[in-house]
CSV table of N, CA and C in Angstrom, one decimal:
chain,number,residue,atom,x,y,z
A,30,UNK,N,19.1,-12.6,14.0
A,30,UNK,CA,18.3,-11.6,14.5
A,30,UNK,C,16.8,-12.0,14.4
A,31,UNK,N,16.1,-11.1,15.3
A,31,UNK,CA,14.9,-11.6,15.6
A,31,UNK,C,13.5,-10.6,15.2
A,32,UNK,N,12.8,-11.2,14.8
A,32,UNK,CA,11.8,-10.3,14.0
A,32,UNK,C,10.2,-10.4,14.5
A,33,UNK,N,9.8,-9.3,15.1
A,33,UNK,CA,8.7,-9.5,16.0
A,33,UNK,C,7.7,-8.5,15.6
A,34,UNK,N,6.4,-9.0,15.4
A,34,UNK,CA,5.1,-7.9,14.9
A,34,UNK,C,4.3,-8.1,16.0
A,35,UNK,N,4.1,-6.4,16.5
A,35,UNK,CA,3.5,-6.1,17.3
A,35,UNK,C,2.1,-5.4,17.2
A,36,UNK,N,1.3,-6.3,17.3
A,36,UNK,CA,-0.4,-5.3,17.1
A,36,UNK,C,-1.1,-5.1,18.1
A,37,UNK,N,-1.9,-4.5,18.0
A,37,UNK,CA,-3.1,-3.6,19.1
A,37,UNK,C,-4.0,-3.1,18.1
A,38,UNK,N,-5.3,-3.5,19.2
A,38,UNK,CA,-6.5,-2.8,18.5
A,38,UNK,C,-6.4,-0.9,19.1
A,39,UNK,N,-6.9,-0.4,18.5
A,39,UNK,CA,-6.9,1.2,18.3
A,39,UNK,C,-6.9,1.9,19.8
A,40,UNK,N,-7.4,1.3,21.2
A,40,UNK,CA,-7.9,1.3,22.1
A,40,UNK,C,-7.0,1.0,23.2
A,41,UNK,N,-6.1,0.3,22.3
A,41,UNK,CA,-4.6,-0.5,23.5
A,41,UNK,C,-3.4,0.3,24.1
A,42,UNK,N,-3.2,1.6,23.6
A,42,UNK,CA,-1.8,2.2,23.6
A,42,UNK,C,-1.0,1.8,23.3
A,43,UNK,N,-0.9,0.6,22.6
A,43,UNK,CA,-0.1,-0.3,22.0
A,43,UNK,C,1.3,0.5,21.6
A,44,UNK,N,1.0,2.1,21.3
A,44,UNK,CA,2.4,2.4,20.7
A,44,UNK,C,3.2,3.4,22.0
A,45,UNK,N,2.2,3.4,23.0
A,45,UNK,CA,2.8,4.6,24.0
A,45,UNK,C,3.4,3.3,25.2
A,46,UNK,N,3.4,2.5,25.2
A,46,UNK,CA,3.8,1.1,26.2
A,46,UNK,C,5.1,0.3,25.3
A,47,UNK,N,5.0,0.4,23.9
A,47,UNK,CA,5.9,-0.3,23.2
A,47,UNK,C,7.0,1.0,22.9
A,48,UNK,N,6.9,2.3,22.8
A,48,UNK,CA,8.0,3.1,23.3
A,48,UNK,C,9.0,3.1,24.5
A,49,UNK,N,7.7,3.0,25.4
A,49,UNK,CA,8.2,2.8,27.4
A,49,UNK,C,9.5,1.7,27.3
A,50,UNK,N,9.1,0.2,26.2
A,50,UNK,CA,9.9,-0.8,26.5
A,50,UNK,C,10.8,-0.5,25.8
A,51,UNK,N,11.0,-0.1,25.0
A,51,UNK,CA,11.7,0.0,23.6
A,51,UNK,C,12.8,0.8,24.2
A,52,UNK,N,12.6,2.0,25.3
A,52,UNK,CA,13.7,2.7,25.6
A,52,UNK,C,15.0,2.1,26.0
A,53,UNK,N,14.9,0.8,26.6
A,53,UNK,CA,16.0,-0.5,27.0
A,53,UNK,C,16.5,-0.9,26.2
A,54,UNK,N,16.3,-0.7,25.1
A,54,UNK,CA,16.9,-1.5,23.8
A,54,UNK,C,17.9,-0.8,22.9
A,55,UNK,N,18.7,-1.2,22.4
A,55,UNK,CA,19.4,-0.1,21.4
A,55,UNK,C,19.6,-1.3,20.0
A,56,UNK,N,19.1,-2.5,20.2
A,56,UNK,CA,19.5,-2.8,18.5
A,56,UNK,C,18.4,-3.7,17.8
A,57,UNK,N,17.2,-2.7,18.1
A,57,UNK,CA,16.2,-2.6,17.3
A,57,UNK,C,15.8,-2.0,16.2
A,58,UNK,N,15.6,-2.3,15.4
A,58,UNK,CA,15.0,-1.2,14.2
A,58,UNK,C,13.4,-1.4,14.5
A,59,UNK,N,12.5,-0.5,14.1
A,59,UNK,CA,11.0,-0.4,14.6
A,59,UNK,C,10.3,-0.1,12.8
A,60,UNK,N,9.5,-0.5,12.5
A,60,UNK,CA,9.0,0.1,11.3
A,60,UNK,C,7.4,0.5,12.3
A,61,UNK,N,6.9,1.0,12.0
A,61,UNK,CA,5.3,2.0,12.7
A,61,UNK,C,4.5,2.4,11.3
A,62,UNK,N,3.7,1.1,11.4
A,62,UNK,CA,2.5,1.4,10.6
A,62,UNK,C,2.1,2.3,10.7
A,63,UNK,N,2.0,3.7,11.7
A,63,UNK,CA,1.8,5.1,11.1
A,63,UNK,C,2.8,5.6,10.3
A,64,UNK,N,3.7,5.7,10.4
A,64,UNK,CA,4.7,5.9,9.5
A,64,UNK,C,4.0,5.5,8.2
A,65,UNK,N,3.9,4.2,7.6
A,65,UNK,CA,3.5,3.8,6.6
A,65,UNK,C,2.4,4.2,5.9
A,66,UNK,N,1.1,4.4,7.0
A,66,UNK,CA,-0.1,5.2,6.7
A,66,UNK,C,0.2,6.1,5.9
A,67,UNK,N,0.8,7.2,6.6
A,67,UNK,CA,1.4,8.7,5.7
A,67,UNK,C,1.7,8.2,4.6
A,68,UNK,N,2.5,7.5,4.4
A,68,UNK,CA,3.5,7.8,2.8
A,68,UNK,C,2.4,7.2,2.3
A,69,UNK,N,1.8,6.3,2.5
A,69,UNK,CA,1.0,5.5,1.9
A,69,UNK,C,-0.4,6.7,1.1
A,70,UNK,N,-0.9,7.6,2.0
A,70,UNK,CA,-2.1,8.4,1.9
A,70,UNK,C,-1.0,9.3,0.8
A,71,UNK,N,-0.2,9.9,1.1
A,71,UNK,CA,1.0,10.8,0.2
A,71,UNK,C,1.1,9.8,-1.2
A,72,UNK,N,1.0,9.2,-1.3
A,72,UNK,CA,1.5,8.3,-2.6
A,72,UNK,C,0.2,8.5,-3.8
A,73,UNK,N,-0.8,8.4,-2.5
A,73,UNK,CA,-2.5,8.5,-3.3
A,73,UNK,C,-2.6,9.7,-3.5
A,74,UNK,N,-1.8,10.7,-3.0
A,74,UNK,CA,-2.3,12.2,-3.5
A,74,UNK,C,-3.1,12.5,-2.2
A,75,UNK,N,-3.6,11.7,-1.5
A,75,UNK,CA,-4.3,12.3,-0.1
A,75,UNK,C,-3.2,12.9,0.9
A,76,UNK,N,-3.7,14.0,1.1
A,76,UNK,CA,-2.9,14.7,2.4
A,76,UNK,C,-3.7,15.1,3.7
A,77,UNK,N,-4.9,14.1,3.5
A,77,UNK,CA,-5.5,14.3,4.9
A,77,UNK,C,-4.5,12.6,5.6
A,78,UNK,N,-4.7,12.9,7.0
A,78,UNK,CA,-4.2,11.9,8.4
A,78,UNK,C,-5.2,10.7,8.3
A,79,UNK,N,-6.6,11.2,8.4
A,79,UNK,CA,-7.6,10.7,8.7
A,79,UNK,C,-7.7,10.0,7.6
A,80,UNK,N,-7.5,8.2,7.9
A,80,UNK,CA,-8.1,7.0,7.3
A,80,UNK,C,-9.6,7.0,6.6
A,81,UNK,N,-10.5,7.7,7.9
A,81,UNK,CA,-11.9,7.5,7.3
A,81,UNK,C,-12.4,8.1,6.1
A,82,UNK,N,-11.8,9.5,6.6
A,82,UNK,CA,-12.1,10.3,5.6
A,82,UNK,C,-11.2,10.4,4.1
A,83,UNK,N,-10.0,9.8,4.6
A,83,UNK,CA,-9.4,9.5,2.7
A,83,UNK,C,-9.7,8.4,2.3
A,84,UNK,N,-10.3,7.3,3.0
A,84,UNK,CA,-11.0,6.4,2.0
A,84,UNK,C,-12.4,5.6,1.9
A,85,UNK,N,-13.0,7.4,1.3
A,85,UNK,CA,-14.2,6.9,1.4
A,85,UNK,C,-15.2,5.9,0.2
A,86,UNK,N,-14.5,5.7,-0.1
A,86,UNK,CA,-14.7,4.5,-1.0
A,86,UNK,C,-13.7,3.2,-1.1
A,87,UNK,N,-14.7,2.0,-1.8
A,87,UNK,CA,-14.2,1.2,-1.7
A,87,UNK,C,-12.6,0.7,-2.6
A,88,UNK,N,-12.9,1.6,-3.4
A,88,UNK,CA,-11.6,1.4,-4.5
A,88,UNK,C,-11.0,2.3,-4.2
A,89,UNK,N,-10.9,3.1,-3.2
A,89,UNK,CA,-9.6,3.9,-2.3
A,89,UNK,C,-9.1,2.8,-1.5
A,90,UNK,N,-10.1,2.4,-1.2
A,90,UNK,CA,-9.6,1.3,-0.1
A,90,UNK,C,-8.8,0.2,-0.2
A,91,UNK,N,-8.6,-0.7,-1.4
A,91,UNK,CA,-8.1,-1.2,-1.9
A,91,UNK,C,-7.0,-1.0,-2.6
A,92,UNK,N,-6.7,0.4,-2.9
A,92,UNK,CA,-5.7,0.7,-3.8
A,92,UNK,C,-4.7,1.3,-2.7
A,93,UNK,N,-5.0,1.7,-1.3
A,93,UNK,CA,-4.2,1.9,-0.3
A,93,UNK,C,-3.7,0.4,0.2
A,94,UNK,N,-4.8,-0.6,0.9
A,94,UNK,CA,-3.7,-1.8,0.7
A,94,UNK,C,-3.1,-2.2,-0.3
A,95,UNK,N,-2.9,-2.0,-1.6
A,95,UNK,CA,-2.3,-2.7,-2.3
A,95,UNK,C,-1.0,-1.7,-2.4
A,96,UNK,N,-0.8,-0.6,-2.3
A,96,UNK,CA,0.4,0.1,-2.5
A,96,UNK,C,0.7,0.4,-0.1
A,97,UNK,N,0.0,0.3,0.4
A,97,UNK,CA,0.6,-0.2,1.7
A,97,UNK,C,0.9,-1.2,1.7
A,98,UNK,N,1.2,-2.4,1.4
A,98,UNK,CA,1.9,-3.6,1.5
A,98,UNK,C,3.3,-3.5,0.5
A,99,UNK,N,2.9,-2.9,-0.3
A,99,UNK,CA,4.1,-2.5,-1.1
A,99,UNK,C,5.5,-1.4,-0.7
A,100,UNK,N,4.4,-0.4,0.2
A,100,UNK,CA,5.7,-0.1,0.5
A,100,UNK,C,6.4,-0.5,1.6
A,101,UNK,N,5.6,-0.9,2.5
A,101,UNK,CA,5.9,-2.0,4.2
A,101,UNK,C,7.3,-2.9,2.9
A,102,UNK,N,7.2,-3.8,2.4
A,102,UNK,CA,7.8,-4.5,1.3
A,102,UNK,C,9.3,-3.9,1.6
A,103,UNK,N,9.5,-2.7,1.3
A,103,UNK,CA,10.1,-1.7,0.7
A,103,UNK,C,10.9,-1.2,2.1
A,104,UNK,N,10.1,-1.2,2.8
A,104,UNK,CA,10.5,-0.3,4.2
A,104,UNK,C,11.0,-1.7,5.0
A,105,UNK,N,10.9,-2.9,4.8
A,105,UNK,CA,11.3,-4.2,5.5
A,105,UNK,C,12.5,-4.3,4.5
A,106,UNK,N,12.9,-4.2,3.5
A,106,UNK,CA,13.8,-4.5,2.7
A,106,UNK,C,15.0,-3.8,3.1
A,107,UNK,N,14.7,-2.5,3.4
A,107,UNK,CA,15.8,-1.8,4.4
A,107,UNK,C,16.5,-1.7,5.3
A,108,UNK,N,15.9,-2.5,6.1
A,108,UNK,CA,16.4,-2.2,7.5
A,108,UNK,C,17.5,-3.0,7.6
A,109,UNK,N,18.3,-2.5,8.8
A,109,UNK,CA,19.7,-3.4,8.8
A,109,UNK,C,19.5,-4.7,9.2
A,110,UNK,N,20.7,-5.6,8.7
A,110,UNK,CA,20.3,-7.0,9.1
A,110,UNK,C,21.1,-7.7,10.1
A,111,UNK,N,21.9,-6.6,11.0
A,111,UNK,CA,22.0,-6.9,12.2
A,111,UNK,C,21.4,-6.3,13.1
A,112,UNK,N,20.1,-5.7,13.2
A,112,UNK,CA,19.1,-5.8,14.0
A,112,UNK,C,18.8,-6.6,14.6
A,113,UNK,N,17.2,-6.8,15.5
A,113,UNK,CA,16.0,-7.3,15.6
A,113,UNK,C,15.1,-6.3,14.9
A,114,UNK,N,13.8,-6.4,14.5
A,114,UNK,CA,13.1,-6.1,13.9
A,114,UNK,C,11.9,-5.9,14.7
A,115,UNK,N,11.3,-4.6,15.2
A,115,UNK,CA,9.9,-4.5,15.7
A,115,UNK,C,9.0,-4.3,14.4
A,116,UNK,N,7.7,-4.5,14.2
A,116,UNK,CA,6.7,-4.2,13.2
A,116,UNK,C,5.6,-3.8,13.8
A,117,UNK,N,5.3,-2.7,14.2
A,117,UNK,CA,4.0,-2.3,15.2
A,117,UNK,C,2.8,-1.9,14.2
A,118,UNK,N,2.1,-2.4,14.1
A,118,UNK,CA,0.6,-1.8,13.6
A,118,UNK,C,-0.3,-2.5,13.9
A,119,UNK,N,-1.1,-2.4,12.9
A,119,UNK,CA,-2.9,-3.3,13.2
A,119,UNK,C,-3.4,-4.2,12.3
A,120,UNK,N,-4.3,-4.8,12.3
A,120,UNK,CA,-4.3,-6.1,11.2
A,120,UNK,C,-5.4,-5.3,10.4
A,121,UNK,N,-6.3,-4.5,10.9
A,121,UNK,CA,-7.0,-4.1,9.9
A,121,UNK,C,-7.2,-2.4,10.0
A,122,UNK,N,-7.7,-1.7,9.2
A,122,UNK,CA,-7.8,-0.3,9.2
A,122,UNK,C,-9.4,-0.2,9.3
A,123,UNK,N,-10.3,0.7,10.0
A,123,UNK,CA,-11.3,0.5,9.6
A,123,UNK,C,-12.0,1.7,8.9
A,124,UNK,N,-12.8,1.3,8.1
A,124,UNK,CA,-13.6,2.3,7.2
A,124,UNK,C,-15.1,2.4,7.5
A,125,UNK,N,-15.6,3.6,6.8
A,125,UNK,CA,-17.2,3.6,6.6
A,125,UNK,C,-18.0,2.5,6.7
A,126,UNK,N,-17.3,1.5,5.7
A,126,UNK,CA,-18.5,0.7,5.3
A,126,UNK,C,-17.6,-0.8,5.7
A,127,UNK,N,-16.7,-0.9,6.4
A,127,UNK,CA,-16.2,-2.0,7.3
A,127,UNK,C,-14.7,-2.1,7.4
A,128,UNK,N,-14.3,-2.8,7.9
A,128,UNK,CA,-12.8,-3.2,8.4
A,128,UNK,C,-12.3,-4.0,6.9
A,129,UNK,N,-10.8,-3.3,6.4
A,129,UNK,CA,-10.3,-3.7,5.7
A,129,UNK,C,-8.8,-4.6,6.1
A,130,UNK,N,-8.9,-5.3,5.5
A,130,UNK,CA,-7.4,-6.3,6.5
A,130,UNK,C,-6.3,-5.6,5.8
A,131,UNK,N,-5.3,-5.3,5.8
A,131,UNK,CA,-4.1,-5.0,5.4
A,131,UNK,C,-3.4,-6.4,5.1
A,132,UNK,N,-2.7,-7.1,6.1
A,132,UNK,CA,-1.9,-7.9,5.8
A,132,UNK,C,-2.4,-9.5,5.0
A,133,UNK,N,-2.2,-10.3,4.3
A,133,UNK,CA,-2.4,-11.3,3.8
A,133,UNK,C,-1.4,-12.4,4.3
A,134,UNK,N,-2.1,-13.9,4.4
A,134,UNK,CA,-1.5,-14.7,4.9
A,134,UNK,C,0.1,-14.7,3.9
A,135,UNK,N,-0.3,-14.9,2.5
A,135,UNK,CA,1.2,-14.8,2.3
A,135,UNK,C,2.3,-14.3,2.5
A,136,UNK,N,1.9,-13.0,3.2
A,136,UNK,CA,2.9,-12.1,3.7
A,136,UNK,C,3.3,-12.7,4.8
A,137,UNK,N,2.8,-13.4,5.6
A,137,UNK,CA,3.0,-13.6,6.9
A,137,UNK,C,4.2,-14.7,6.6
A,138,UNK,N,3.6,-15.8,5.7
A,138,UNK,CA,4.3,-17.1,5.3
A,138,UNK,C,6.0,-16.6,4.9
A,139,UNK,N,5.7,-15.6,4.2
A,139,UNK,CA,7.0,-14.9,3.6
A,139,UNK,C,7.8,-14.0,4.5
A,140,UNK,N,7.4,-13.5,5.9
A,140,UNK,CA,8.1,-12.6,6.4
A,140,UNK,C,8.3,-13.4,7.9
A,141,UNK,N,7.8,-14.5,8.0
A,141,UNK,CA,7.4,-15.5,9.4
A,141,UNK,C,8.3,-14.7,10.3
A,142,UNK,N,7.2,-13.9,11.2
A,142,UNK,CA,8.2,-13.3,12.5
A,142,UNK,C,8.1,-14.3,13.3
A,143,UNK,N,9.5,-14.4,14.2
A,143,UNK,CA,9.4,-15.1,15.6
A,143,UNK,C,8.4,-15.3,16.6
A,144,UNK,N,7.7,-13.9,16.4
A,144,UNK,CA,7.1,-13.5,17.6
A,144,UNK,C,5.3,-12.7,16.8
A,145,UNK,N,4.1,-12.7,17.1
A,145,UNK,CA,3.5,-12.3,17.1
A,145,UNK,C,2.6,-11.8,18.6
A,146,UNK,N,2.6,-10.2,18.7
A,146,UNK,CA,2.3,-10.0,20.4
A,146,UNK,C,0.9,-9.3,19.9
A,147,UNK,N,-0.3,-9.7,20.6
A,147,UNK,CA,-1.3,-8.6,20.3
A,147,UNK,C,-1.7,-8.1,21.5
A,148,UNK,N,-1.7,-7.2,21.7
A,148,UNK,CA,-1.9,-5.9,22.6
A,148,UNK,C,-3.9,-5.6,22.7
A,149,UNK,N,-4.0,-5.9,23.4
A,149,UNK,CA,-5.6,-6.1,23.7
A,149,UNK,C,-6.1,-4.9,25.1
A,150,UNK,N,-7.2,-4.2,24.8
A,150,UNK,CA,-7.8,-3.5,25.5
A,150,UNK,C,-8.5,-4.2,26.3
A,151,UNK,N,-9.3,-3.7,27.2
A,151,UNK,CA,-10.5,-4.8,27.8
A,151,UNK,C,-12.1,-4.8,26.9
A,152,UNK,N,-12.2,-4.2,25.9
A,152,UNK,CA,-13.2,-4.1,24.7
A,152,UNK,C,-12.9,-4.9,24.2
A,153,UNK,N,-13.1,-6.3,24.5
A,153,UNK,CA,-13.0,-7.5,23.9
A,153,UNK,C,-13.9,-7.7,22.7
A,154,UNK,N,-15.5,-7.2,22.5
A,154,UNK,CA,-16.4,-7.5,21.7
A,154,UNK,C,-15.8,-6.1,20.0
A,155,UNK,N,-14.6,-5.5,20.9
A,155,UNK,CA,-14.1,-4.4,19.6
A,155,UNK,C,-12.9,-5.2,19.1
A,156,UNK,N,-12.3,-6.4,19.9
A,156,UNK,CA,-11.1,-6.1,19.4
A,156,UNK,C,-10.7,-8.1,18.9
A,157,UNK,N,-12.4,-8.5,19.2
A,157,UNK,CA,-12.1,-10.1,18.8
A,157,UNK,C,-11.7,-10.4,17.6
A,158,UNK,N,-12.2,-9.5,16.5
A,158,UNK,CA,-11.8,-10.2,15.0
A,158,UNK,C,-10.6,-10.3,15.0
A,159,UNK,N,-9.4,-9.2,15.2
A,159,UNK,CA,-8.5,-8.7,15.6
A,159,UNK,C,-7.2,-9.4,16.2
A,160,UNK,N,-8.1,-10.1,17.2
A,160,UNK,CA,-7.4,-11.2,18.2
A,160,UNK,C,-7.3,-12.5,17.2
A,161,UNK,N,-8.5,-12.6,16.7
A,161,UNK,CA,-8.7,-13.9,15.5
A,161,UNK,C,-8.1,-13.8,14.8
A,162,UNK,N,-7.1,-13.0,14.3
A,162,UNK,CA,-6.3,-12.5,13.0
A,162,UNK,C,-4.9,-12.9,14.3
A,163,UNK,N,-4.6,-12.6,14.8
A,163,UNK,CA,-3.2,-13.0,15.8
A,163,UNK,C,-3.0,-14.2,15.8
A,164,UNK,N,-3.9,-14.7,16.3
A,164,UNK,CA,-4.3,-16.2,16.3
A,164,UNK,C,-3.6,-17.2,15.1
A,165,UNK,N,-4.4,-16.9,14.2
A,165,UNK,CA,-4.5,-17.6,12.7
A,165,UNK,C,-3.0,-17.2,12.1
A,166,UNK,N,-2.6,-15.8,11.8
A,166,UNK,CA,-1.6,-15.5,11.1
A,166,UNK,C,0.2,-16.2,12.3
A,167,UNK,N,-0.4,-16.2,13.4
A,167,UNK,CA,0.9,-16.9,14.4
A,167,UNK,C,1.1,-18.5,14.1
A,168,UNK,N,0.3,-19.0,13.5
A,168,UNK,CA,-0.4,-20.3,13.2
A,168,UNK,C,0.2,-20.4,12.0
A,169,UNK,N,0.0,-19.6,10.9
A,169,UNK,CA,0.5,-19.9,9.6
A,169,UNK,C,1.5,-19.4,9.6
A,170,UNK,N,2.5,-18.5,10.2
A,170,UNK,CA,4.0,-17.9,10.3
A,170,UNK,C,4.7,-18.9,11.3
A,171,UNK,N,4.1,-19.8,12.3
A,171,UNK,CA,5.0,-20.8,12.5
A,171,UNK,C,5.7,-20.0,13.7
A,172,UNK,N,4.9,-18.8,14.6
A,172,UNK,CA,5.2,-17.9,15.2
A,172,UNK,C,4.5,-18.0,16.6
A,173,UNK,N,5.6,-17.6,17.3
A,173,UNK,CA,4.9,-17.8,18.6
A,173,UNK,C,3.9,-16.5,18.8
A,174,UNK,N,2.7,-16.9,19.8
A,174,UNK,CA,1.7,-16.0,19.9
A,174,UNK,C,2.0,-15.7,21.7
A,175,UNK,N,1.8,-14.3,21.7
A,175,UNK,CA,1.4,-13.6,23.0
A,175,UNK,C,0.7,-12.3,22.9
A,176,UNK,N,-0.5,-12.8,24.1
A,176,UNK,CA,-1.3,-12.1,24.2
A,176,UNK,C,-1.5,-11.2,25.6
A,177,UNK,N,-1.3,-9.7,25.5
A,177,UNK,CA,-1.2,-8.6,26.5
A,177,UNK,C,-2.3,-8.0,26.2
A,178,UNK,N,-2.8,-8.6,27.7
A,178,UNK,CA,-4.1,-7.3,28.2
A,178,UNK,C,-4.2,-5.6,28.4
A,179,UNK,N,-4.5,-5.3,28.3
A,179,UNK,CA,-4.2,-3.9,28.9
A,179,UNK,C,-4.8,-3.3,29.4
A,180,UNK,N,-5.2,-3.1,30.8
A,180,UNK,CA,-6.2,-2.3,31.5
A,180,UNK,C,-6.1,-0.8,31.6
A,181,UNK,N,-7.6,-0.3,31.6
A,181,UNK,CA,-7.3,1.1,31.3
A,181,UNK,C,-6.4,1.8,32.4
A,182,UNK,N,-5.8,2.6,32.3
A,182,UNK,CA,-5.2,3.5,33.1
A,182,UNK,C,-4.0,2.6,33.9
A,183,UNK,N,-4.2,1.6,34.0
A,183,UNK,CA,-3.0,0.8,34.8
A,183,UNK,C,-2.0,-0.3,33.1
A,184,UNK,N,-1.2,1.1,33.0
A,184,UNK,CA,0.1,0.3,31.7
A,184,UNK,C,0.9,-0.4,32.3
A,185,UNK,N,1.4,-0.3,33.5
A,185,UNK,CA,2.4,-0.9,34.4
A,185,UNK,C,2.4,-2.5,34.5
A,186,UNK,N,1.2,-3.3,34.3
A,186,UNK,CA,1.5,-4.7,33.9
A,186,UNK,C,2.0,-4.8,32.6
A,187,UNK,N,1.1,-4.3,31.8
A,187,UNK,CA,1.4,-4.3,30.4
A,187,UNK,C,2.8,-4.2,30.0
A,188,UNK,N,3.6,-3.1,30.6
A,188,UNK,CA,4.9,-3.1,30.5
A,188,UNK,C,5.7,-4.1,30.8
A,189,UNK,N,5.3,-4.3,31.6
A,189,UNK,CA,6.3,-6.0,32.6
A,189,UNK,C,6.0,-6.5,31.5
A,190,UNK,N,5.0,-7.5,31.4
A,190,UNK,CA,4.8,-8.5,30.4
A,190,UNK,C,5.5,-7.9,29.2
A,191,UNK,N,5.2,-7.3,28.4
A,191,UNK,CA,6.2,-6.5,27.2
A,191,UNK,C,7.5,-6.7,27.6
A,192,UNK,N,7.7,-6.0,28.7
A,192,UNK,CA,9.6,-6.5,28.8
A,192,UNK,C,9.7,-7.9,28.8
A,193,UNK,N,9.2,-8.4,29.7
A,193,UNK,CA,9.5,-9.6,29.8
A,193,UNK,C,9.8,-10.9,28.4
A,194,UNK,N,8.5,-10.5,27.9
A,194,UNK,CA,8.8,-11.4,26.5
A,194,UNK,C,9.7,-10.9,25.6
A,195,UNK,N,10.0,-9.4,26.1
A,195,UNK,CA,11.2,-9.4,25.1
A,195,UNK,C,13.0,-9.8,25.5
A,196,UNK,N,12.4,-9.7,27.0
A,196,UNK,CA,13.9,-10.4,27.2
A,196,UNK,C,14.1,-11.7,27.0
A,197,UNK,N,12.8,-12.6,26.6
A,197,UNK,CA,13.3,-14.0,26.6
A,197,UNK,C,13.2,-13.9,24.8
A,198,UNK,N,12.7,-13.0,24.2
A,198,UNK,CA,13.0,-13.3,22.5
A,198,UNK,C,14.2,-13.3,22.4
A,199,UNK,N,14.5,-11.7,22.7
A,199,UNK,CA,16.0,-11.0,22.5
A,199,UNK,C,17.4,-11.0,23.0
């Protein structure tokens, strides 16, 4: 089985294009770093949605990635192992006072997906560090990298390309 992390900067639709493809599939399991967010904010006793506003400080911010990686951990530990594996989220969360990275190379080393896909807006100058983090972490997972543009209002390439790469993973 095949295990593929899928990211987008905030901008990309990343999750409304990877539903569209996802409909063709039936033996995927998906984990959705929103999903994870919640439990994650619920864990800290925060019951607001909003990232910015539950972590407005820096040692919220750190104590959310450290128990979000923990429970991703937990939520990967589950899933069936005759699946494929989608992993959709973002490499970093952003806050008041800057972008926090979520994922660590060792995670990557440890979980090496097949596939690294980042999902790009045309706000290239929002979404390079981002792309630089796809880059690097496909590099140290030993994972192949693909990169989907996404033009506003036109998803219909976006989609092709999305299916396509997933028909030659899967």
């Amino acid at each position: 089985m095949k295990t593929v992390f899928v990211f987008g900067d905030r901008d990309s639709e990343k999750n409304e294009i990877l539903s569209i493809v996802l409909k063709n599939y039936r033996n995927i399991a998906v984990i959705d770093f929103e999903d994870i967010f919640v439990k994650t904010l619920a864990s800290l006793g925060k019951n607001e949605i909003n990232l910015q506003t539950a972590l407005r400080d820096i040692d919220n911010a750190k104590k959310f990635k450290t128990l979000f990686v923990k429970i991703l951990k937990e939520e990967i530990k589950t899933l069936p192992k005759n699946k494929n594996i989608i992993v959709s989220g973002y490499f970093t969360i952003h806050t008041a006072y800057g972008d926090v990275i979520l994922l660590s190379e060792d995670f990557f080393k440890k979980h090496a997906p097949d596939a690294v896909i980042w999902m790009e807006s045309e706000n290239e100058k929002k979404t390079l560090p981002s792309r630089e983090y796809a880059v690097v972490f496909s590099v140290i997972s030993g994972s192949v990298l693909k990169i989907i543009k996404i033009k506003p209002g036109n998803y219909r390439e976006a989609i092709r390309e999305l299916e396509k790469t997933f028909r030659l993973l899967f």
